[in-house]
Structures are given as C-alpha cells and as structure tokens.
Amino acid sequence: DAKTTQPPSMDCAEGRAANLPCNHSTISGNEYVYWYRQIHSQGPQYIIHGLKNNETNEMASLIITEDRKSSTLILPHATLRDTAVYYCIVRVALYNFNKFYFGSGTKLNVKP
Amino acid sequence: KAGVTQTPRYLIKTRGQQVTLSCSPISGHRSVSWYQQTPGQGLQFLFEYFSETQRNKGNFPGRFSGRQFSNSRSEMNVSTLELGDSALYLCASSLNGGQGANEQFFGPGTRLTVL
C-alpha cells in the first residue's frame, strides 16, 4: 500500500543540513505529505506536514515540488540525536478516511 | 497534555493464546488507529476507530479485532496467537482524523513476543 519511495539510508555530518528526499509520483490533489521519524523502536514522532506550499517549523523544513510528485525534508543543523528512521507518508485526507501509508523509510546516520 | 499511553509495554505469550492491548489517546482526541510493526513488513495499518465505531480496516485476518469506548480509549485483541504476531503494536491518536490535516500522535508501543 505504500505510495512513497525513499532511499534506504543516508549519512550526514553533525552540524550540517540533512536533506531527505521522497518520491510520491502518484499523489492526488487531496493527499497531504507527512514526515515522521522513529528513534530506536520508539513510537514514530511527528515532524511536519504539507499539502502544496513549503512549510517550516522548529524542527524542520518541508519543500514540495510544484507538481507535488516529490518532496524534501530538511533538518538545518543535524545533531547526533537526529539519527533515526525517517518516514515520508501520504495521507488521504477525506472525511471518514484516516489511514497512513508507511513506506520503508530512510535511515539517517548523523556522524560526528 | 499527556501523550498517548499504551499498556502493557512488554508482553510475552505462547502460541494459541489471546492478548488484549490498551491505548489511551490524548485528551480530546476521538480517532485512534492501530499499527503493527515488524522487521519484515514495516509499519502496517491495522484499523482505526472513531466515536466507538471502526471506520477503517487494514489487510489483517479476523483474529485481529478492536474496540473503542465512550471515553475514546481503545483496546485491540489478537486471538489464537501465531509466532508471526510478534511485533511492536503502535497506537496513534488524532483529533478527528477526517477532512483536512490532522497529524497522528503515536504512543510508545507494546512489544509482543509470541513463543
């Protein structure tokens, strides 16, 4: 059921920006893009979401391409504590339908 | 606000037994979803409850069931346990989960081991 494609792993140097890509080429107009991360088998943690426009919060920035077929999560200054599996998810936002499709995620390794 | 809580955190059962897991959503949240996470299959959607009704269901056998109470707390039950049911079971709550953007907040999970 997964509708997203992510690289299985990425490395990033501590203090540098981490750019995590995601392809969602079959996304439809009413689907949101969400990003979550999961640290060492804890429950997934919400990071950010967007529909069309780029979004920024205290944790990250989300850049969505104009055709909405791909997006990039940016952690501006990665720390060792950002080492986790990052999931890009599309969510059908219809009334009476609430389901997240999780893909395989990207394992981000932040190195000193 | 307190987050999503799940009990128990760890559970060991034997094949053929049944198990009940509990989830208390964030106060005011009415939608509760359950997910199964295994190394081989990743995170898979089990079902979602809203206002005591199952609103959506994933592709799991009938041995997996759930319910939601009037206070939005939810339980899931797995009967006739199989070795393959060993997994991390995650509960997530959201405000209403319907139209628009409603992020889901996940609990810490219940680690079930079937021997």
mmCIF file of C-alpha atoms in Angstrom:
data_model
loop_
_atom_site.group_PDB
_atom_site.id
_atom_site.type_symbol
_atom_site.label_atom_id
_atom_site.label_comp_id
_atom_site.label_asym_id
_atom_site.label_seq_id
_atom_site.Cartn_x
_atom_site.Cartn_y
_atom_site.Cartn_z
ATOM 1 C CA ASP A 1 0.000 0.000 0.000
ATOM 2 C CA ALA A 2 2.979 2.307 0.367
ATOM 3 C CA LYS A 3 2.824 5.215 -2.054
ATOM 4 C CA THR A 4 6.225 6.729 -1.367
ATOM 5 C CA THR A 5 9.798 5.915 -2.354
ATOM 6 C CA GLN A 6 12.743 6.857 -0.171
ATOM 7 C CA PRO A 7 16.434 5.934 -0.220
ATOM 8 C CA PRO A 8 17.110 3.228 2.369
ATOM 9 C CA SER A 9 19.895 5.131 4.110
ATOM 10 C CA MET A 10 21.793 8.395 4.168
ATOM 11 C CA ASP A 11 24.742 9.804 6.069
ATOM 12 C CA CYS A 12 25.115 13.349 7.316
ATOM 13 C CA ALA A 13 27.853 15.129 9.225
ATOM 14 C CA GLU A 14 26.884 16.622 12.556
ATOM 15 C CA GLY A 15 26.086 20.333 12.231
ATOM 16 C CA ARG A 16 25.386 20.117 8.513
ATOM 17 C CA ALA A 17 21.988 20.180 6.838
ATOM 18 C CA ALA A 18 20.349 16.832 6.200
ATOM 19 C CA ASN A 19 18.232 16.709 3.036
ATOM 20 C CA LEU A 20 15.974 13.678 2.853
ATOM 21 C CA PRO A 21 14.212 13.111 -0.467
ATOM 22 C CA CYS A 22 10.883 11.389 -1.096
ATOM 23 C CA ASN A 23 9.077 10.498 -4.291
ATOM 24 C CA HIS A 24 5.293 10.328 -4.313
ATOM 25 C CA SER A 25 4.574 10.413 -8.017
ATOM 26 C CA THR A 26 1.011 9.081 -7.705
ATOM 27 C CA ILE A 27 -0.084 11.622 -5.126
ATOM 28 C CA SER A 28 -3.506 13.069 -5.713
ATOM 29 C CA GLY A 29 -4.818 16.513 -5.025
ATOM 30 C CA ASN A 30 -6.341 15.784 -1.651
ATOM 31 C CA GLU A 31 -3.373 13.934 -0.178
ATOM 32 C CA TYR A 32 -1.067 15.522 2.351
ATOM 33 C CA VAL A 33 2.619 14.725 2.721
ATOM 34 C CA TYR A 34 3.681 13.961 6.280
ATOM 35 C CA TRP A 35 7.079 13.268 7.755
ATOM 36 C CA TYR A 36 7.642 11.230 10.870
ATOM 37 C CA ARG A 37 10.743 9.796 12.442
ATOM 38 C CA GLN A 38 11.300 6.801 14.649
ATOM 39 C CA ILE A 39 14.171 6.523 17.040
ATOM 40 C CA HIS A 40 15.214 3.025 18.110
ATOM 41 C CA SER A 41 11.771 1.360 18.013
ATOM 42 C CA GLN A 42 10.031 4.087 19.957
ATOM 43 C CA GLY A 43 6.715 5.354 18.637
ATOM 44 C CA PRO A 44 7.040 7.490 15.489
ATOM 45 C CA GLN A 45 7.357 11.204 16.171
ATOM 46 C CA TYR A 46 5.570 13.797 14.051
ATOM 47 C CA ILE A 47 7.874 16.259 12.291
ATOM 48 C CA ILE A 48 5.961 18.266 9.711
ATOM 49 C CA HIS A 49 3.312 18.068 7.008
ATOM 50 C CA GLY A 50 2.239 19.986 3.922
ATOM 51 C CA LEU A 51 -0.177 19.992 1.036
ATOM 52 C CA LYS A 52 1.171 22.316 -1.664
ATOM 53 C CA ASN A 53 3.266 25.039 -0.098
ATOM 54 C CA ASN A 54 6.639 24.753 1.568
ATOM 55 C CA GLU A 55 6.417 24.543 5.331
ATOM 56 C CA THR A 56 8.786 25.268 8.196
ATOM 57 C CA ASN A 57 8.594 24.648 11.908
ATOM 58 C CA GLU A 58 11.036 24.481 14.786
ATOM 59 C CA MET A 59 12.201 21.016 13.775
ATOM 60 C CA ALA A 60 12.488 21.084 10.013
ATOM 61 C CA SER A 61 11.505 22.484 6.638
ATOM 62 C CA LEU A 62 9.448 20.711 4.009
ATOM 63 C CA ILE A 63 9.955 21.545 0.346
ATOM 64 C CA ILE A 64 7.293 20.219 -2.044
ATOM 65 C CA THR A 65 7.857 20.428 -5.785
ATOM 66 C CA GLU A 66 5.354 22.343 -7.847
ATOM 67 C CA ASP A 67 3.938 19.172 -9.414
ATOM 68 C CA ARG A 68 3.783 17.645 -5.906
ATOM 69 C CA LYS A 69 5.425 14.449 -7.102
ATOM 70 C CA SER A 70 8.348 14.723 -4.732
ATOM 71 C CA SER A 71 9.392 16.468 -1.554
ATOM 72 C CA THR A 72 12.451 17.037 0.598
ATOM 73 C CA LEU A 73 12.691 17.188 4.354
ATOM 74 C CA ILE A 74 15.463 19.470 5.550
ATOM 75 C CA LEU A 75 16.970 19.283 9.017
ATOM 76 C CA PRO A 76 19.004 22.508 9.025
ATOM 77 C CA HIS A 77 21.646 21.565 11.581
ATOM 78 C CA ALA A 78 21.672 17.815 12.178
ATOM 79 C CA THR A 79 22.754 16.509 15.585
ATOM 80 C CA LEU A 80 23.584 13.002 16.742
ATOM 81 C CA ARG A 81 20.117 12.848 18.289
ATOM 82 C CA ASP A 82 18.600 13.144 14.821
ATOM 83 C CA THR A 83 19.847 9.660 13.947
ATOM 84 C CA ALA A 84 16.604 7.810 13.216
ATOM 85 C CA VAL A 85 14.454 6.268 10.519
ATOM 86 C CA TYR A 86 12.551 8.989 8.684
ATOM 87 C CA TYR A 87 9.232 8.145 7.069
ATOM 88 C CA CYS A 88 7.634 10.109 4.273
ATOM 89 C CA ILE A 89 3.908 9.395 4.237
ATOM 90 C CA VAL A 90 0.982 10.417 2.103
ATOM 91 C CA ARG A 91 -2.330 10.619 3.825
ATOM 92 C CA VAL A 92 -5.684 10.547 2.196
ATOM 93 C CA ALA A 93 -7.486 13.444 3.833
ATOM 94 C CA LEU A 94 -11.061 12.569 3.130
ATOM 95 C CA TYR A 95 -13.879 12.692 5.584
ATOM 96 C CA ASN A 96 -14.276 9.312 7.270
ATOM 97 C CA PHE A 97 -10.969 8.042 5.991
ATOM 98 C CA ASN A 98 -7.841 8.286 8.058
ATOM 99 C CA LYS A 99 -5.032 5.997 7.034
ATOM 100 C CA PHE A 100 -1.298 6.473 6.849
ATOM 101 C CA TYR A 101 0.699 4.555 4.260
ATOM 102 C CA PHE A 102 4.173 3.961 5.693
ATOM 103 C CA GLY A 103 6.960 3.029 3.323
ATOM 104 C CA SER A 104 10.347 1.640 4.279
ATOM 105 C CA GLY A 105 11.753 4.970 5.381
ATOM 106 C CA THR A 106 15.289 6.363 5.263
ATOM 107 C CA LYS A 107 17.772 5.503 7.977
ATOM 108 C CA LEU A 108 19.622 8.764 8.642
ATOM 109 C CA ASN A 109 23.018 8.319 10.250
ATOM 110 C CA VAL A 110 24.383 11.535 11.713
ATOM 111 C CA LYS A 111 28.112 11.202 12.244
ATOM 112 C CA PRO A 112 30.426 13.299 14.437
ATOM 113 C CA LYS B 1 -1.237 17.498 27.827
ATOM 114 C CA ALA B 2 -0.331 13.906 28.466
ATOM 115 C CA GLY B 3 0.658 11.946 25.386
ATOM 116 C CA VAL B 4 -0.686 8.674 24.084
ATOM 117 C CA THR B 5 -0.203 5.889 26.583
ATOM 118 C CA GLN B 6 -0.139 2.171 25.885
ATOM 119 C CA THR B 7 -0.247 -0.725 28.281
ATOM 120 C CA PRO B 8 1.403 -3.046 28.810
ATOM 121 C CA ARG B 9 4.744 -2.024 27.327
ATOM 122 C CA TYR B 10 6.014 -5.574 27.043
ATOM 123 C CA LEU B 11 4.186 -8.860 26.809
ATOM 124 C CA ILE B 12 5.201 -12.476 26.320
ATOM 125 C CA LYS B 13 2.625 -15.034 25.238
ATOM 126 C CA THR B 14 2.631 -18.525 23.783
ATOM 127 C CA ARG B 15 1.094 -19.714 20.542
ATOM 128 C CA GLY B 16 -2.639 -20.216 20.698
ATOM 129 C CA GLN B 17 -3.200 -17.730 23.496
ATOM 130 C CA GLN B 18 -5.005 -14.437 23.104
ATOM 131 C CA VAL B 19 -3.902 -10.981 24.106
ATOM 132 C CA THR B 20 -5.512 -7.597 24.745
ATOM 133 C CA LEU B 21 -3.599 -4.354 24.370
ATOM 134 C CA SER B 22 -4.798 -0.993 25.624
ATOM 135 C CA CYS B 23 -4.390 2.548 24.342
ATOM 136 C CA SER B 24 -5.379 5.851 25.933
ATOM 137 C CA PRO B 25 -5.391 8.706 23.418
ATOM 138 C CA ILE B 26 -4.532 12.312 24.044
ATOM 139 C CA SER B 27 -7.343 14.063 25.873
ATOM 140 C CA GLY B 28 -9.904 15.363 23.390
ATOM 141 C CA HIS B 29 -8.767 13.122 20.551
ATOM 142 C CA ARG B 30 -11.518 10.977 19.126
ATOM 143 C CA SER B 31 -9.691 8.944 16.478
ATOM 144 C CA VAL B 32 -7.499 6.017 17.474
ATOM 145 C CA SER B 33 -5.532 3.974 14.958
ATOM 146 C CA TRP B 34 -3.531 0.812 15.472
ATOM 147 C CA TYR B 35 -0.415 -0.253 13.587
ATOM 148 C CA GLN B 36 1.747 -3.353 13.587
ATOM 149 C CA GLN B 37 5.479 -3.020 13.083
ATOM 150 C CA THR B 38 7.687 -5.967 12.212
ATOM 151 C CA PRO B 39 11.214 -6.040 10.763
ATOM 152 C CA GLY B 40 9.986 -7.755 7.624
ATOM 153 C CA GLN B 41 6.796 -5.826 6.873
ATOM 154 C CA GLY B 42 7.495 -2.471 8.454
ATOM 155 C CA LEU B 43 4.639 -0.352 9.784
ATOM 156 C CA GLN B 44 1.247 -1.639 8.694
ATOM 157 C CA PHE B 45 -2.154 -0.169 9.397
ATOM 158 C CA LEU B 46 -4.489 -2.433 11.350
ATOM 159 C CA PHE B 47 -7.637 -0.373 11.927
ATOM 160 C CA GLU B 48 -9.000 2.963 13.024
ATOM 161 C CA TYR B 49 -11.767 3.740 15.488
ATOM 162 C CA PHE B 50 -13.730 6.937 15.723
ATOM 163 C CA SER B 51 -16.606 7.560 18.109
ATOM 164 C CA GLU B 52 -16.692 3.893 19.132
ATOM 165 C CA THR B 53 -17.012 2.695 15.529
ATOM 166 C CA GLN B 54 -14.441 1.005 13.369
ATOM 167 C CA ARG B 55 -14.056 3.392 10.481
ATOM 168 C CA ASN B 56 -11.210 1.859 8.510
ATOM 169 C CA LYS B 57 -9.528 -1.519 8.384
ATOM 170 C CA GLY B 58 -6.252 -2.805 7.001
ATOM 171 C CA ASN B 59 -5.497 -6.209 5.496
ATOM 172 C CA PHE B 60 -5.271 -8.346 8.597
ATOM 173 C CA PRO B 61 -7.116 -11.574 9.431
ATOM 174 C CA GLY B 62 -10.161 -11.628 11.652
ATOM 175 C CA ARG B 63 -8.029 -12.745 14.607
ATOM 176 C CA PHE B 64 -7.181 -9.073 14.985
ATOM 177 C CA SER B 65 -10.010 -7.050 16.413
ATOM 178 C CA GLY B 66 -10.516 -3.914 18.404
ATOM 179 C CA ARG B 67 -12.966 -1.640 20.074
ATOM 180 C CA GLN B 68 -13.253 1.879 21.350
ATOM 181 C CA PHE B 69 -15.001 3.063 24.462
ATOM 182 C CA SER B 70 -17.054 6.188 25.040
ATOM 183 C CA ASN B 71 -14.028 7.934 26.582
ATOM 184 C CA SER B 72 -12.083 7.222 23.340
ATOM 185 C CA ARG B 73 -9.821 4.670 24.983
ATOM 186 C CA SER B 74 -9.239 1.719 22.714
ATOM 187 C CA GLU B 75 -8.288 -1.909 23.018
ATOM 188 C CA MET B 76 -7.098 -4.347 20.418
ATOM 189 C CA ASN B 77 -7.311 -8.083 20.738
ATOM 190 C CA VAL B 78 -5.414 -10.813 18.970
ATOM 191 C CA SER B 79 -6.776 -14.327 19.313
ATOM 192 C CA THR B 80 -5.078 -17.648 18.607
ATOM 193 C CA LEU B 81 -1.631 -16.084 18.600
ATOM 194 C CA GLU B 82 0.910 -17.154 15.998
ATOM 195 C CA LEU B 83 4.664 -16.739 16.044
ATOM 196 C CA GLY B 84 4.343 -14.171 13.261
ATOM 197 C CA ASP B 85 2.275 -11.927 15.503
ATOM 198 C CA SER B 86 5.420 -10.999 17.394
ATOM 199 C CA ALA B 87 5.723 -7.291 16.745
ATOM 200 C CA LEU B 88 5.630 -3.781 18.101
ATOM 201 C CA TYR B 89 1.994 -2.659 18.233
ATOM 202 C CA LEU B 90 1.574 1.072 17.997
ATOM 203 C CA CYS B 91 -1.428 3.177 18.771
ATOM 204 C CA ALA B 92 -1.907 6.655 17.368
ATOM 205 C CA SER B 93 -4.497 9.275 18.178
ATOM 206 C CA SER B 94 -5.683 12.302 16.283
ATOM 207 C CA LEU B 95 -8.283 14.970 16.844
ATOM 208 C CA ASN B 96 -10.834 13.631 14.399
ATOM 209 C CA GLY B 97 -8.785 12.177 11.581
ATOM 210 C CA GLY B 98 -11.161 13.250 8.913
ATOM 211 C CA GLN B 99 -11.146 16.097 6.459
ATOM 212 C CA GLY B 100 -8.064 18.218 6.362
ATOM 213 C CA ALA B 101 -4.739 17.804 8.057
ATOM 214 C CA ASN B 102 -4.803 16.022 11.361
ATOM 215 C CA GLU B 103 -1.488 14.710 12.464
ATOM 216 C CA GLN B 104 -1.403 11.425 14.346
ATOM 217 C CA PHE B 105 0.455 11.214 17.640
ATOM 218 C CA PHE B 106 1.918 7.844 18.413
ATOM 219 C CA GLY B 107 2.299 6.060 21.712
ATOM 220 C CA PRO B 108 5.456 4.197 22.779
ATOM 221 C CA GLY B 109 4.056 0.864 21.631
ATOM 222 C CA THR B 110 3.551 -2.566 23.141
ATOM 223 C CA ARG B 111 6.252 -5.106 22.346
ATOM 224 C CA LEU B 112 4.536 -8.509 21.966
ATOM 225 C CA THR B 113 6.628 -11.655 21.825
ATOM 226 C CA VAL B 114 4.945 -14.932 20.943
ATOM 227 C CA LEU B 115 6.833 -18.091 21.906
#
